[in-house]
Amino acid sequence: MEITVKVKRCNPQGNADCKPSWQSYDIKAEVGMSVLEVLLDVIAGVDPSLVCRRSCRSAICGSCAMKINGRPLLACDTQIIEEYEKAGRIELEPLDNHRVIKDLAVFQEPPWDEFDKIIPYLNEKDKDVAMTAEDEHAIDASQKCIMCGSCNSVCNALEMEKNYLGPAALAKAWRFVGDVREGKKEKRLDRLSQEHGIWDCVRCVHCTEYCPKDVAPLSAIERLRDKAMAYGIDDNHGAKHSTAMVDSIRRVGRLDEAAMTFKTLGLLRSIGMIPFGMKMEMHGKMPHPVVLPAIDGIDEVRKIMDKREEEKKKEELD
Amino acid sequence: MSLKFAYYPGCASKEITRESSDTTLKVAPLLDIELKEMPKANCCGAGLLKDYDYKLHLAMNARIFAEAEGMGLDIMTICSTCLMVMSTANSELKNDEKLLAETNELLGEAGLTYKGTIDIKHFLWVVMKEVGAEKLKGLVKRPLKGIRLASFYGCHTLRPSSVLGFDDPLNPTSMEEITAALGAESVDYDGRTKCCGFQADLVTEEVALAMTAKRLLSAKDSGAHSVVTPCPFCHINLDSYQSKAERVAGRKIDIPVLHFTQALGIALGLSSKDMGLDRHMVPLQDLLDSI
Amino acid sequence: MVFHDVLIIGGGLAGLRAAIEASKNGLNVAVISKVYPVRSHSVAAQGGINAALKSNDNWEDHAYDTVKGSDYLGDQDAIEIMCKEAPEDIRELERMGAVFSRDADGDIAQRPFGGAGFPRTCYLADRTGHGLLHLMFEQIRKYEVTVYPEWFVTDLIVEDNIARGAIALEMLTGRFHRLHAGALIMATGGYGRVFGITTNALTNTGDGMGLALRAGAPLMDMEFVQFHPTTLKRTGILITEAARGEGGYLLNSKGERFMKSYAPNAMELASRDVVSRAEQTEINEGRDINGCVYLDLRHLGREKILERLPQIRDISISFAGVDPIEEPIPIRPGMHYSMGGIMTDKDGKTPVEGLFAAGESACVSVHGANRLGGNSLLETIVFGRRAGQSVTEYCSGSKVAAFPKSALQDATRKAAMIFERDAGVKSSELLERVNSAMMECCGVFRTEEKMKEGLDRVRAVREDLPKVTLTDKGNVFNMELAGVYELEHIVDLAESILLGAIHRKESRGSHTRLEYPKRDDKDWMKHTLIYKDGPEMRIDHKDVTVTRFEPKERKY
């Protein structure tokens, strides 16, 4: 099958700003060929100056992540004919949210100091702890990460805030926090709860959606938040917001926006919102805590919550 | 044949975005959909409860499902975040017997059980899949002729697709298909399937507002007359916080934002008052006048 | 100029394990790698790592299986060390944070592997290499090892038989750098890309073996090339031996489990050379399915496949369009592993002072004429650690040799010459010529005539090397330029494989000569050494060390 492959090329040669341009290659694809195989044919036969990283060809080294028809994929793990038939085109671009080195190669991995922020190795407990199959299961998904950068490339929070640790690093962080053998969980969670850590995530679910290895970084972030609060690390807007939601559910069974704003931001910042609140009020959009009635059966809600709180007290933190 | 659901508007649409639920209750009968209220239903936790305590999150969601199960009905919601939170919880409970048993132990405290028999659907899906664009077209009284709409899907309408699976998370089409059935045009733009920033409003406000502004501007610059969204939380950011977003962007944006339900309502002939259009922060009058 | 006590070339398992050990011992250690460390090909090792952990297993049995697997060419003193130290290394990996799959009792689970008399292969689902490589990567951050990622070593600096450092090309900028070092450890892995179809990564071009050969160190047993029994036809992508370890069948076109004619006891779990020869015979005799035989997993059932072999299922679906739950996978023998490599002793030392080697790029030799599955990861860990230890002793006992002034200039001048050539031939064309020569002339079954033809073809490519030109004349990330250096190594290695194979007039392990179908212990219980200390390569020999297992006929 004859297919035109379009590649977004950029050759900065040391210049910071580089205007990318599209180049087309007409190729012959056979059934079973991956996008990477086609690129290798182009490089070997037509244009050896085209750059894309590649190594294992079997979706485990993480080198060849790129944007294929608008979303991140491993080029070696994408059948070109299938993709072409689905999308009607083959357009290859470097990953978003990463600076381009040349053509399809980007600065794929975090710089060392960024990487070190999550303390990227196990800190053994003093005593030997044997791992069970269940313990293994708890961190299984986060261990599958191949550092391809796909999740970071689609992360909406990273798009806006470059200092955010990002889903890849946080999935890795959970690999340690979730490990029964780890001895410094609290220290880790404390660090991760600081600015641009776990609470920067906007829950856009892009990371989990596009991860080629089912790492589910969002679940890792949710678990880190859960654990951080269980350790009582809650002196931040994110944890306060979450706790305020829980309080609101206990009180009225549902979301009490006004109370949540107050509890999350504190008195002073809430007062700062008054002029805006008055504007909302004019459109009937200002929530009124005093008139918000509880749902039917609020007692049930409270009983369940009490029971769970009791259970939690018994769950040992380590 | 009439469709029947346990109706879960979500907390936002009971208060701040009440207009969307009000509209739904008026639109549904026109589409032969019967909605039964869920007086006991609690908040799904919007993910924040999951952050706080995963098991409590499952239990509180299961309490909602148990009520619907008791009514013998699937749940229909008009909130994308409720959809995503409830659907993922439901899928986890249905696929993990142990988790379901643990959750039922908590529910048992309040004399409840969840058997794992119900499904959760968004109003958008019901309109697309069960009413259908063809039938909808036939019901339109006031076609949205000459209006260009920018569909803003909302993250939780589409992802994770492994659980929601209704529309393609990369190139969704349902909103555009409905837009076309209502007689309006659609624009394509960069922010269509991205995040509005809502979940960060109270945590990292500046980031959230910058995100809101970026999405609105890309819609505006694509030539849309209005944004339309199936998610009430997106609506809060895109409409209620638009003036704040303008401050962060340093630029006037001024684009009205319709609830998906209101786009239906307008085309099906509801009045502005029926749909609470006066409750919007960004005025809609010019848009309505141009139809 | 930068100086490191130890410069480790290669960021796979052996290199990183050596780095950790040397760094723990207080040395200033740097790892230089042409790919970011987690991209190294160790990451793709699927099946597992062997160790006699259970109370009803013991290291002597592991050693016996390894010696038998090696067709008695492995050095038994080295094999004893590897098997004896394996259990402690596994426990240490666990303390570092490795997450091995567990059995019902909560112990490290172990699965059966080919050629082993006991299920002693530890694993992490079917991504053991991935788990261990990322673990090593974590540990080098812990021990603050310097890393030069995506730096390509173009020259080893050895004068008066003493290693002094290296010259490397920084891919990001195109700049050449001098790296002065007290000692060097080569850990660059295998040379799979000498062959056209291989399970190896695109980056496995045997650079370290080529560099060491040129620096005066001998390569040993290069004629022993492992053909893995289960690789996908067109791409050579690997299906792990664990698929047979978990109970998979091999079937010919008649639906027969043909291994019963070749290894009636071990069946599909005979050693790799035996199974590959059996498959190739079935294919040559017409009982094939389009040049393949079938690997059938269907009887294992959906649940077991999903739990134990999830990656294999993904690979089969993605790369062969076959879901092993529903259909058998068409497979055939494919180039997989290099038993040969840079000759070292038990501590990673080569005959060049200060030059060490470990892992697949080295030949200790623990694999002899055929490696057992699960022993390659083990070799990287045991001998990586030992190299790290012995380099520490070396560094404390010798003074640092000076770095020659002209080395950098020589390297940049060579690159400039390549850049300046206008007309000529693309390196990809030359690579293709070597690849096809090796595929056609040096496969599972070998003959004098074909191998000599292969040698002529490879030597003809060597003649053309000075004509290589570049399309990409830029400095930033010039992979084409790096490809020229890789090609030079590939030509050297292809020639040394062919020379060794033509020279060895017997059949042993993976080396099968149609004219000499029998093993010949009288004349050939010896290692082949290849030197390139002059214009021509020359061949020499070294005796095999036998300690407790006298050679006897192999039966599976």
mmCIF file of C-alpha atoms in Angstrom, chain B:
data_model
loop_
_atom_site.group_PDB
_atom_site.id
_atom_site.type_symbol
_atom_site.label_atom_id
_atom_site.label_comp_id
_atom_site.label_asym_id
_atom_site.label_seq_id
_atom_site.Cartn_x
_atom_site.Cartn_y
_atom_site.Cartn_z
ATOM 1 C CA MET B 1 -41.395 3.436 24.053
ATOM 2 C CA SER B 2 -40.349 5.796 26.745
ATOM 3 C CA LEU B 3 -36.912 5.783 28.347
ATOM 4 C CA LYS B 4 -36.738 5.840 32.112
ATOM 5 C CA PHE B 5 -33.811 6.697 34.396
ATOM 6 C CA ALA B 6 -32.960 7.496 37.967
ATOM 7 C CA TYR B 7 -31.957 11.125 37.619
ATOM 8 C CA TYR B 8 -28.719 12.303 39.215
ATOM 9 C CA PRO B 9 -28.097 15.933 38.262
ATOM 10 C CA GLY B 10 -25.048 16.239 40.515
ATOM 11 C CA CYS B 11 -24.453 18.804 43.235
ATOM 12 C CA ALA B 12 -23.383 21.615 40.899
ATOM 13 C CA SER B 13 -26.565 21.357 38.902
ATOM 14 C CA LYS B 14 -28.646 21.416 42.033
ATOM 15 C CA GLU B 15 -27.188 24.778 43.011
ATOM 16 C CA ILE B 16 -24.728 26.851 40.991
ATOM 17 C CA THR B 17 -25.675 25.511 37.587
ATOM 18 C CA ARG B 18 -29.292 24.847 38.555
ATOM 19 C CA GLU B 19 -30.336 26.211 35.158
ATOM 20 C CA SER B 20 -28.966 23.102 33.469
ATOM 21 C CA SER B 21 -30.999 20.736 35.585
ATOM 22 C CA ASP B 22 -34.115 22.906 35.233
ATOM 23 C CA THR B 23 -33.672 22.748 31.476
ATOM 24 C CA THR B 24 -33.130 18.982 31.526
ATOM 25 C CA LEU B 25 -36.354 18.410 33.402
ATOM 26 C CA LYS B 26 -38.207 20.339 30.692
ATOM 27 C CA VAL B 27 -36.355 18.850 27.719
ATOM 28 C CA ALA B 28 -36.537 15.210 28.819
ATOM 29 C CA PRO B 29 -40.306 14.757 28.362
ATOM 30 C CA LEU B 30 -40.052 16.234 24.868
ATOM 31 C CA LEU B 31 -37.622 13.402 24.056
ATOM 32 C CA ASP B 32 -39.800 10.729 25.715
ATOM 33 C CA ILE B 33 -37.434 10.365 28.617
ATOM 34 C CA GLU B 34 -38.874 9.863 32.059
ATOM 35 C CA LEU B 35 -36.666 10.979 34.945
ATOM 36 C CA LYS B 36 -37.179 9.761 38.503
ATOM 37 C CA GLU B 37 -35.646 11.848 41.254
ATOM 38 C CA MET B 38 -33.216 10.305 43.723
ATOM 39 C CA PRO B 39 -34.063 12.055 47.003
ATOM 40 C CA LYS B 40 -31.473 10.146 49.001
ATOM 41 C CA ALA B 41 -28.569 10.468 46.620
ATOM 42 C CA ASN B 42 -25.383 11.874 48.128
ATOM 43 C CA CYS B 43 -22.527 13.659 46.423
ATOM 44 C CA CYS B 44 -20.232 11.392 44.365
ATOM 45 C CA GLY B 45 -17.244 13.212 45.824
ATOM 46 C CA ALA B 46 -16.085 14.634 42.496
ATOM 47 C CA GLY B 47 -12.793 12.787 42.877
ATOM 48 C CA LEU B 48 -11.893 14.822 45.962
ATOM 49 C CA LEU B 49 -13.345 12.110 48.139
ATOM 50 C CA LYS B 50 -11.240 9.564 46.273
ATOM 51 C CA ASP B 51 -8.167 11.650 47.078
ATOM 52 C CA TYR B 52 -9.175 11.648 50.711
ATOM 53 C CA ASP B 53 -9.973 7.967 51.105
ATOM 54 C CA TYR B 54 -10.397 5.483 48.301
ATOM 55 C CA LYS B 55 -12.580 3.060 50.230
ATOM 56 C CA LEU B 56 -14.905 5.740 51.510
ATOM 57 C CA HIS B 57 -15.198 7.028 47.959
ATOM 58 C CA LEU B 58 -16.289 3.584 46.798
ATOM 59 C CA ALA B 59 -18.775 3.253 49.614
ATOM 60 C CA MET B 60 -20.355 6.659 49.069
ATOM 61 C CA ASN B 61 -20.696 5.966 45.366
ATOM 62 C CA ALA B 62 -22.106 2.524 46.027
ATOM 63 C CA ARG B 63 -24.722 4.165 48.246
ATOM 64 C CA ILE B 64 -25.879 6.157 45.211
ATOM 65 C CA PHE B 65 -25.931 3.029 43.056
ATOM 66 C CA ALA B 66 -27.869 1.115 45.704
ATOM 67 C CA GLU B 67 -30.643 3.696 45.581
ATOM 68 C CA ALA B 68 -30.927 3.375 41.794
ATOM 69 C CA GLU B 69 -30.770 -0.401 42.070
ATOM 70 C CA GLY B 70 -33.670 -0.223 44.496
ATOM 71 C CA MET B 71 -35.621 1.794 41.928
ATOM 72 C CA GLY B 72 -34.743 -0.787 39.266
ATOM 73 C CA LEU B 73 -33.275 1.909 37.040
ATOM 74 C CA ASP B 74 -29.968 2.935 35.500
ATOM 75 C CA ILE B 75 -28.649 6.356 36.424
ATOM 76 C CA MET B 76 -28.651 9.326 34.084
ATOM 77 C CA THR B 77 -26.594 12.334 34.994
ATOM 78 C CA ILE B 78 -25.961 15.719 33.384
ATOM 79 C CA CYS B 79 -22.610 16.140 35.092
ATOM 80 C CA SER B 80 -19.472 14.823 33.380
ATOM 81 C CA THR B 81 -17.462 14.666 36.574
ATOM 82 C CA CYS B 82 -20.200 12.677 38.306
ATOM 83 C CA LEU B 83 -20.249 10.446 35.229
ATOM 84 C CA MET B 84 -16.524 9.763 35.364
ATOM 85 C CA VAL B 85 -16.339 9.345 39.133
ATOM 86 C CA MET B 86 -19.383 7.089 39.349
ATOM 87 C CA SER B 87 -18.505 5.064 36.246
ATOM 88 C CA THR B 88 -14.951 4.301 37.340
ATOM 89 C CA ALA B 89 -16.135 3.392 40.853
ATOM 90 C CA ASN B 90 -18.891 1.229 39.401
ATOM 91 C CA SER B 91 -16.511 -0.512 37.028
ATOM 92 C CA GLU B 92 -14.048 -1.213 39.829
ATOM 93 C CA LEU B 93 -16.803 -2.624 42.017
ATOM 94 C CA LYS B 94 -18.253 -4.748 39.241
ATOM 95 C CA ASN B 95 -14.874 -6.202 38.295
ATOM 96 C CA ASP B 96 -13.518 -6.942 41.748
ATOM 97 C CA GLU B 97 -15.575 -9.171 43.991
ATOM 98 C CA LYS B 98 -13.387 -8.538 46.973
ATOM 99 C CA LEU B 99 -13.711 -4.791 46.636
ATOM 100 C CA LEU B 100 -17.470 -5.071 46.270
ATOM 101 C CA ALA B 101 -17.667 -7.228 49.393
ATOM 102 C CA GLU B 102 -15.561 -4.772 51.416
ATOM 103 C CA THR B 103 -17.689 -1.904 50.192
ATOM 104 C CA ASN B 104 -20.880 -3.722 51.081
ATOM 105 C CA GLU B 105 -19.555 -4.239 54.547
ATOM 106 C CA LEU B 106 -19.438 -0.460 54.952
ATOM 107 C CA LEU B 107 -22.852 -0.030 53.345
ATOM 108 C CA GLY B 108 -24.202 -2.685 55.700
ATOM 109 C CA GLU B 109 -23.636 -0.234 58.522
ATOM 110 C CA ALA B 110 -26.537 1.754 57.064
ATOM 111 C CA GLY B 111 -28.530 -1.345 56.150
ATOM 112 C CA LEU B 112 -27.712 -1.079 52.440
ATOM 113 C CA THR B 113 -26.205 -3.355 49.784
ATOM 114 C CA TYR B 114 -25.149 -2.852 46.200
ATOM 115 C CA LYS B 115 -25.354 -5.906 43.944
ATOM 116 C CA GLY B 116 -23.542 -4.372 40.993
ATOM 117 C CA THR B 117 -26.375 -4.334 38.484
ATOM 118 C CA ILE B 118 -26.761 -0.747 37.338
ATOM 119 C CA ASP B 119 -25.131 1.427 34.676
ATOM 120 C CA ILE B 120 -24.480 5.135 34.563
ATOM 121 C CA LYS B 121 -25.107 7.284 31.524
ATOM 122 C CA HIS B 122 -24.680 10.894 30.624
ATOM 123 C CA PHE B 123 -27.649 12.736 29.147
ATOM 124 C CA LEU B 124 -25.469 13.377 26.090
ATOM 125 C CA TRP B 125 -25.141 9.624 25.479
ATOM 126 C CA VAL B 126 -28.816 9.058 25.965
ATOM 127 C CA VAL B 127 -29.621 11.719 23.407
ATOM 128 C CA MET B 128 -27.028 10.376 20.957
ATOM 129 C CA LYS B 129 -27.508 6.652 21.327
ATOM 130 C CA GLU B 130 -31.027 6.154 22.544
ATOM 131 C CA VAL B 131 -32.938 9.112 21.137
ATOM 132 C CA GLY B 132 -30.752 9.522 18.058
ATOM 133 C CA ALA B 133 -29.887 12.501 15.916
ATOM 134 C CA GLU B 134 -32.607 11.668 13.365
ATOM 135 C CA LYS B 135 -35.440 11.744 15.883
ATOM 136 C CA LEU B 136 -33.957 14.858 17.453
ATOM 137 C CA LYS B 137 -33.909 16.619 14.106
ATOM 138 C CA GLY B 138 -37.610 15.948 13.711
ATOM 139 C CA LEU B 139 -38.359 17.570 17.058
ATOM 140 C CA VAL B 140 -36.507 20.821 16.393
ATOM 141 C CA LYS B 141 -38.858 23.811 16.435
ATOM 142 C CA ARG B 142 -36.326 26.579 16.299
ATOM 143 C CA PRO B 143 -33.249 25.521 14.285
ATOM 144 C CA LEU B 144 -30.032 27.191 15.397
ATOM 145 C CA LYS B 145 -29.444 28.476 11.874
ATOM 146 C CA GLY B 146 -26.346 30.556 11.321
ATOM 147 C CA ILE B 147 -24.926 29.849 14.751
ATOM 148 C CA ARG B 148 -21.393 28.540 15.040
ATOM 149 C CA LEU B 149 -20.854 26.502 18.194
ATOM 150 C CA ALA B 150 -17.582 25.450 19.770
ATOM 151 C CA SER B 151 -18.196 22.156 21.559
ATOM 152 C CA PHE B 152 -16.204 21.911 24.764
ATOM 153 C CA TYR B 153 -16.415 18.257 25.752
ATOM 154 C CA GLY B 154 -14.911 18.301 29.220
ATOM 155 C CA CYS B 155 -12.310 15.747 30.280
ATOM 156 C CA HIS B 156 -14.709 13.620 32.236
ATOM 157 C CA THR B 157 -17.108 13.211 29.338
ATOM 158 C CA LEU B 158 -14.438 11.341 27.382
ATOM 159 C CA ARG B 159 -11.756 9.882 29.633
ATOM 160 C CA PRO B 160 -10.864 7.269 30.677
ATOM 161 C CA SER B 161 -12.323 5.834 27.484
ATOM 162 C CA SER B 162 -11.625 2.309 28.728
ATOM 163 C CA VAL B 163 -14.435 2.864 31.230
ATOM 164 C CA LEU B 164 -16.608 5.509 29.555
ATOM 165 C CA GLY B 165 -16.099 4.298 25.998
ATOM 166 C CA PHE B 166 -18.902 6.374 24.555
ATOM 167 C CA ASP B 167 -16.960 8.616 22.227
ATOM 168 C CA ASP B 168 -13.437 8.736 20.814
ATOM 169 C CA PRO B 169 -11.340 10.631 23.381
ATOM 170 C CA LEU B 170 -9.141 12.109 20.666
ATOM 171 C CA ASN B 171 -11.641 12.879 17.938
ATOM 172 C CA PRO B 172 -15.079 12.847 19.536
ATOM 173 C CA THR B 173 -18.048 13.642 17.324
ATOM 174 C CA SER B 174 -21.181 13.336 19.449
ATOM 175 C CA MET B 175 -21.498 17.013 20.344
ATOM 176 C CA GLU B 176 -20.954 18.047 16.737
ATOM 177 C CA GLU B 177 -23.522 15.537 15.520
ATOM 178 C CA ILE B 178 -26.093 16.915 17.913
ATOM 179 C CA THR B 179 -25.115 20.458 17.037
ATOM 180 C CA ALA B 180 -25.760 19.623 13.394
ATOM 181 C CA ALA B 181 -29.109 18.012 14.231
ATOM 182 C CA LEU B 182 -30.107 21.251 15.950
ATOM 183 C CA GLY B 183 -29.279 23.197 12.790
ATOM 184 C CA ALA B 184 -26.095 24.899 14.011
ATOM 185 C CA GLU B 185 -22.570 24.719 12.662
ATOM 186 C CA SER B 186 -19.546 23.458 14.563
ATOM 187 C CA VAL B 187 -16.051 24.890 14.683
ATOM 188 C CA ASP B 188 -12.908 22.875 15.286
ATOM 189 C CA TYR B 189 -10.400 24.358 17.705
ATOM 190 C CA ASP B 190 -7.434 23.407 19.812
ATOM 191 C CA GLY B 191 -9.049 23.251 23.244
ATOM 192 C CA ARG B 192 -12.012 21.087 22.239
ATOM 193 C CA THR B 193 -11.088 18.012 24.282
ATOM 194 C CA LYS B 194 -8.815 19.618 26.850
ATOM 195 C CA CYS B 195 -9.220 20.615 30.467
ATOM 196 C CA CYS B 196 -11.039 23.772 31.643
ATOM 197 C CA GLY B 197 -9.035 23.913 34.874
ATOM 198 C CA PHE B 198 -11.935 23.493 37.262
ATOM 199 C CA GLN B 199 -10.330 20.967 39.585
ATOM 200 C CA ALA B 200 -7.525 23.420 40.291
ATOM 201 C CA ASP B 201 -9.715 26.486 40.932
ATOM 202 C CA LEU B 202 -9.258 26.450 44.667
ATOM 203 C CA VAL B 203 -5.802 24.877 44.645
ATOM 204 C CA THR B 204 -3.724 26.671 42.041
ATOM 205 C CA GLU B 205 -6.106 29.361 40.913
ATOM 206 C CA GLU B 206 -3.799 31.212 38.557
ATOM 207 C CA VAL B 207 -2.992 28.029 36.635
ATOM 208 C CA ALA B 208 -6.661 27.117 36.455
ATOM 209 C CA LEU B 209 -7.659 30.526 35.138
ATOM 210 C CA ALA B 210 -4.835 30.625 32.610
ATOM 211 C CA MET B 211 -6.092 27.289 31.337
ATOM 212 C CA THR B 212 -9.685 28.534 31.185
ATOM 213 C CA ALA B 213 -8.564 31.593 29.261
ATOM 214 C CA LYS B 214 -6.516 29.549 26.806
ATOM 215 C CA ARG B 215 -9.443 27.246 26.004
ATOM 216 C CA LEU B 216 -11.922 30.115 25.647
ATOM 217 C CA LEU B 217 -9.577 32.097 23.446
ATOM 218 C CA SER B 218 -8.968 29.191 21.131
ATOM 219 C CA ALA B 219 -12.750 28.763 20.817
ATOM 220 C CA LYS B 220 -13.273 32.469 20.284
ATOM 221 C CA ASP B 221 -10.481 32.729 17.724
ATOM 222 C CA SER B 222 -11.962 29.868 15.733
ATOM 223 C CA GLY B 223 -14.951 32.107 14.993
ATOM 224 C CA ALA B 224 -17.483 30.491 17.326
ATOM 225 C CA HIS B 225 -20.491 32.519 18.495
ATOM 226 C CA SER B 226 -20.789 30.448 21.634
ATOM 227 C CA VAL B 227 -19.242 27.567 23.496
ATOM 228 C CA VAL B 228 -21.456 24.631 24.389
ATOM 229 C CA THR B 229 -20.558 22.080 27.045
ATOM 230 C CA PRO B 230 -22.091 18.951 28.552
ATOM 231 C CA CYS B 231 -20.242 19.500 31.845
ATOM 232 C CA PRO B 232 -21.513 21.872 34.567
ATOM 233 C CA PHE B 233 -18.052 22.260 36.102
ATOM 234 C CA CYS B 234 -16.630 23.325 32.751
ATOM 235 C CA HIS B 235 -19.531 25.751 32.588
ATOM 236 C CA ILE B 236 -18.585 27.284 35.918
ATOM 237 C CA ASN B 237 -15.071 27.989 34.739
ATOM 238 C CA LEU B 238 -15.910 28.968 31.194
ATOM 239 C CA ASP B 239 -18.876 31.188 32.080
ATOM 240 C CA SER B 240 -18.902 32.144 35.749
ATOM 241 C CA TYR B 241 -15.122 32.648 35.920
ATOM 242 C CA GLN B 242 -14.706 34.086 32.462
ATOM 243 C CA SER B 243 -14.205 37.594 33.812
ATOM 244 C CA LYS B 244 -11.455 36.308 36.108
ATOM 245 C CA ALA B 245 -9.885 34.443 33.210
ATOM 246 C CA GLU B 246 -9.946 37.644 31.206
ATOM 247 C CA ARG B 247 -7.958 39.319 33.947
ATOM 248 C CA VAL B 248 -5.291 36.576 33.791
ATOM 249 C CA ALA B 249 -5.260 36.619 29.990
ATOM 250 C CA GLY B 250 -5.081 40.414 29.961
ATOM 251 C CA ARG B 251 -7.625 40.381 27.185
ATOM 252 C CA LYS B 252 -11.387 40.602 26.754
ATOM 253 C CA ILE B 253 -12.851 37.256 25.751
ATOM 254 C CA ASP B 254 -16.597 37.739 25.886
ATOM 255 C CA ILE B 255 -17.960 34.490 24.510
ATOM 256 C CA PRO B 256 -21.218 33.057 25.857
ATOM 257 C CA VAL B 257 -21.280 29.493 27.123
ATOM 258 C CA LEU B 258 -24.327 27.282 26.750
ATOM 259 C CA HIS B 259 -25.050 24.143 28.662
ATOM 260 C CA PHE B 260 -25.545 21.251 26.281
ATOM 261 C CA THR B 261 -29.028 20.960 27.733
ATOM 262 C CA GLN B 262 -29.778 24.576 26.847
ATOM 263 C CA ALA B 263 -28.701 24.119 23.246
ATOM 264 C CA LEU B 264 -31.303 21.354 23.090
ATOM 265 C CA GLY B 265 -33.812 23.511 24.937
ATOM 266 C CA ILE B 266 -33.463 26.482 22.621
ATOM 267 C CA ALA B 267 -33.910 24.332 19.529
ATOM 268 C CA LEU B 268 -36.847 22.469 21.026
ATOM 269 C CA GLY B 269 -38.575 25.772 21.700
ATOM 270 C CA LEU B 270 -38.187 26.368 25.440
ATOM 271 C CA SER B 271 -38.265 29.935 26.704
ATOM 272 C CA SER B 272 -35.249 31.769 28.111
ATOM 273 C CA LYS B 273 -36.932 31.723 31.471
ATOM 274 C CA ASP B 274 -37.464 27.948 31.325
ATOM 275 C CA MET B 275 -33.760 27.524 30.805
ATOM 276 C CA GLY B 276 -32.567 30.121 33.323
ATOM 277 C CA LEU B 277 -30.538 31.924 30.673
ATOM 278 C CA ASP B 278 -30.499 35.055 32.829
ATOM 279 C CA ARG B 279 -28.346 33.149 35.315
ATOM 280 C CA HIS B 280 -25.313 33.189 33.002
ATOM 281 C CA MET B 281 -22.526 35.609 33.781
ATOM 282 C CA VAL B 282 -21.682 36.186 30.113
ATOM 283 C CA PRO B 283 -24.804 37.590 28.468
ATOM 284 C CA LEU B 284 -26.497 35.474 25.824
ATOM 285 C CA GLN B 285 -28.938 38.003 24.392
ATOM 286 C CA ASP B 286 -27.002 38.747 21.173
ATOM 287 C CA LEU B 287 -26.691 35.056 20.498
ATOM 288 C CA LEU B 288 -30.399 34.456 21.013
ATOM 289 C CA ASP B 289 -31.319 37.445 18.871
ATOM 290 C CA SER B 290 -29.283 36.092 15.998
ATOM 291 C CA ILE B 291 -31.169 32.790 15.812
#
